[in-house]
């Protein structure tokens, strides 16, 4: 199969766009990647937190079901770092601090078991390839996850745990997502147990040195085909070709790129902001489509000091700002890194604080969680809510009504424009794995189209 000479512009140098671009380049296409930021990787972003340590400011974790990601990691000679960290977990539930060997908060186990059973029952109803065709799709899509919880009338401990679970899994406030989206996300990510677990689950490993290294390695293969600081603002097409317009938000420079096909590999709320001529037949987002809200905080220590106290660094708090913390120290223990997550409604309030206010809140929370530890030497905050070129972290959130409205046309080409990005993947939606699979899918789509055009030219010339 080949795409020899086909001119393709890829919009967005996240892992989805980069995967599509490299697959197309290898099939012989003439590829240009236009990236708005001054770096590649999008939601995979390395944050230097000391002279020798780079932490994952965005995506970090992966597990055995992430087969395409694992294969790319191997192909690019990168190493995995285990997230296993022995020791007790720390919990701060209603301001009461406890520690225990379990990763689950000290809540009524029967109530949590009942919650998971009911979640599994909804997850089982979701059509894995076409959520909009699920049994009772319409009613599940109409209902918010918050309303679902209220209607289920569960034990108070299940009600306490549910927003923590959705905040951790989806960086979402349950009021902002439909039950169909919640159930689809949990199913598409490999099931509740896999998604929720570290060992044997979706958080088993990190990429040693940071997940951005994978994006940099792929971008290196693409070389000068990747153009940074080229935010795409408009896409014109007619019967002959397509013209992609970029407009620099730094100095107002305009540029035009002519192509046979375009791959738009950016989150849906941003795709909706591009001017398409002719206009899109189907929207990429609706007024109900929200953004996941995540702020990542890195607390640096000279070494993983909590281990000396028999603690794993894993914590869960019912009152913010830090919903959870994880030990993300480098494997050689040359530094101690605790990653904290602020998500959902708490992230919006946290984001509105000054940097000093954010730091004070985080340090006060760290003192309540780990009173026996010295203060961290540094506190770095990565606020995805203010990232103009992400609009949704971990991913976009489909609100009530969105799956029925947007789902059926998520990957439907708009003439010469094709779609990629983690939010177009029904497998591992919202995750790196979903983004990679979307890039592979769109590259196949274009290569098949080129092959079909080539076959019909041969038939005509006979
Ligand atoms: P993006 O990475 O968003 O790439 C889109 C690119 O397009 C960006 O580079 C952007 O700058 C660019 N762009 C946007 N608009 C334009 C424009 N108009 N013109 C040109 N370029 C444009 N996933 C996991 O698997 N495991 C995790 O542990 C995990 N944790 C996460 C934690 C956080 C805090 C965040 C933010 C995300 C996390 N994710 C995780 C999700 C994961 O990062 C994403 O699913 C994945 O990186 C999405 O890739 P993408 O290529 O689809 O989109």
Tab-separated table of C-alpha atoms and ligand atoms in Angstrom, residues 10-18 34-37 39-44 56-62 66 69 185 202-203 230-233 265-267 270-271 274 294-296 341 382 384 388-390 392-395 420-423 428-436 438, ligand 1:
chain	number	residue	atom	x	y	z
A	10	UNK	CA	-1.409	17.255	9.613
A	11	UNK	CA	-2.769	19.816	12.079
A	12	UNK	CA	-1.381	19.218	15.593
A	13	UNK	CA	1.869	17.561	16.707
A	14	UNK	CA	0.444	15.651	19.669
A	15	UNK	CA	1.036	11.895	19.687
A	16	UNK	CA	-1.990	11.364	17.376
A	17	UNK	CA	-0.782	13.799	14.706
A	18	UNK	CA	2.815	12.582	14.969
A	34	UNK	CA	1.575	22.279	11.606
A	35	UNK	CA	1.825	22.746	15.367
A	36	UNK	CA	0.518	25.796	17.250
A	37	UNK	CA	2.914	25.611	20.197
A	39	UNK	CA	7.033	22.320	21.132
A	40	UNK	CA	5.632	18.963	20.050
A	41	UNK	CA	3.753	16.519	22.297
A	42	UNK	CA	0.606	18.475	23.253
A	43	UNK	CA	-0.748	16.833	26.392
A	44	UNK	CA	2.502	14.846	26.789
A	56	UNK	CA	5.484	14.405	33.418
A	57	UNK	CA	3.464	17.612	33.506
A	58	UNK	CA	0.796	15.864	31.405
A	59	UNK	CA	0.231	12.194	30.564
A	60	UNK	CA	2.404	9.749	32.456
A	61	UNK	CA	0.986	6.270	33.036
A	62	UNK	CA	0.444	3.164	30.936
A	66	UNK	CA	-1.670	-0.163	25.825
A	69	UNK	CA	2.105	2.635	22.935
A	185	UNK	CA	-14.947	5.976	29.069
A	202	UNK	CA	-3.409	1.330	33.474
A	203	UNK	CA	-0.913	2.905	35.899
A	230	UNK	CA	1.882	27.543	13.178
A	231	UNK	CA	-1.615	27.708	14.725
A	232	UNK	CA	-4.114	26.742	12.053
A	233	UNK	CA	-7.054	29.140	11.865
A	265	UNK	CA	-5.506	15.927	15.085
A	266	UNK	CA	-6.520	18.405	17.796
A	267	UNK	CA	-9.084	18.257	20.629
A	270	UNK	CA	-10.245	23.514	19.315
A	271	UNK	CA	-11.285	21.900	16.014
A	274	UNK	CA	-11.152	26.508	13.077
A	294	UNK	CA	-6.616	18.856	35.726
A	295	UNK	CA	-3.762	20.622	37.470
A	296	UNK	CA	-0.658	18.590	38.208
A	341	UNK	CA	-3.606	15.850	41.171
A	382	UNK	CA	1.277	22.646	35.706
A	384	UNK	CA	-3.857	22.672	32.096
A	388	UNK	CA	-4.949	27.643	25.134
A	389	UNK	CA	-3.989	24.768	22.840
A	390	UNK	CA	-5.381	21.892	24.941
A	392	UNK	CA	-9.549	19.613	28.068
A	393	UNK	CA	-7.244	17.537	30.194
A	394	UNK	CA	-7.021	14.678	30.506
A	395	UNK	CA	-9.512	14.910	27.604
A	420	UNK	CA	-7.646	12.072	14.496
A	421	UNK	CA	-6.916	12.712	18.173
A	422	UNK	CA	-7.699	10.690	21.266
A	423	UNK	CA	-11.281	12.026	21.312
A	428	UNK	CA	-8.880	4.026	24.997
A	429	UNK	CA	-10.635	7.372	24.481
A	430	UNK	CA	-8.837	10.134	26.348
A	431	UNK	CA	-5.602	8.184	26.733
A	432	UNK	CA	-2.278	8.132	24.866
A	433	UNK	CA	-3.190	4.687	23.502
A	434	UNK	CA	-6.427	6.076	22.009
A	435	UNK	CA	-4.509	8.958	20.410
A	436	UNK	CA	-1.975	6.580	18.805
A	438	UNK	CA	-6.555	7.292	16.033
B	1	LIG	P1	-2.913	16.587	22.000
B	1	LIG	O1	-1.824	16.013	22.814
B	1	LIG	O2	-3.781	17.605	22.636
B	1	LIG	O3	-2.276	17.155	20.670
B	1	LIG	C1	-2.886	18.142	19.893
B	1	LIG	C2	-1.813	19.087	19.388
B	1	LIG	O4	-2.431	20.040	18.525
B	1	LIG	C3	-1.132	19.879	20.493
B	1	LIG	O5	0.256	19.791	20.333
B	1	LIG	C4	-1.643	21.303	20.298
B	1	LIG	O6	-0.700	22.277	20.659
B	1	LIG	C5	-1.908	21.330	18.808
B	1	LIG	N1	-2.924	22.298	18.378
B	1	LIG	C6	-4.073	22.653	19.000
B	1	LIG	N2	-4.751	23.551	18.252
B	1	LIG	C7	-4.038	23.742	17.124
B	1	LIG	C8	-4.217	24.539	15.961
B	1	LIG	N3	-5.292	25.313	15.786
B	1	LIG	N4	-3.262	24.503	14.994
B	1	LIG	C9	-2.162	23.709	15.123
B	1	LIG	N5	-1.935	22.945	16.222
B	1	LIG	C10	-2.863	22.947	17.200
B	1	LIG	N6	-3.145	9.619	29.091
B	1	LIG	C11	-2.640	8.411	29.438
B	1	LIG	O7	-2.660	7.479	28.610
B	1	LIG	N7	-2.103	8.185	30.663
B	1	LIG	C12	-2.039	9.167	31.629
B	1	LIG	O8	-1.508	8.973	32.716
B	1	LIG	C13	-2.593	10.432	31.299
B	1	LIG	N8	-2.574	11.433	32.218
B	1	LIG	C14	-2.848	12.701	31.820
B	1	LIG	C15	-2.620	13.738	32.728
B	1	LIG	C16	-2.777	15.051	32.327
B	1	LIG	C17	-2.536	16.159	33.309
B	1	LIG	C18	-3.148	15.324	30.988
B	1	LIG	C19	-3.203	16.738	30.496
B	1	LIG	C20	-3.420	14.294	30.097
B	1	LIG	C21	-3.284	12.963	30.501
B	1	LIG	N9	-3.520	11.889	29.640
B	1	LIG	C22	-3.104	10.630	29.995
B	1	LIG	C23	-4.196	12.071	28.331
B	1	LIG	C24	-3.200	12.111	27.164
B	1	LIG	O9	-2.247	13.085	27.407
B	1	LIG	C25	-3.945	12.441	25.874
B	1	LIG	O10	-4.975	11.503	25.649
B	1	LIG	C26	-3.062	12.400	24.623
B	1	LIG	O11	-1.795	12.947	24.850
B	1	LIG	C27	-3.798	13.164	23.508
B	1	LIG	O12	-3.020	13.211	22.335
B	1	LIG	P2	-3.596	13.933	21.034
B	1	LIG	O13	-2.519	13.893	20.039
B	1	LIG	O14	-4.915	13.361	20.704
B	1	LIG	O15	-3.906	15.435	21.477
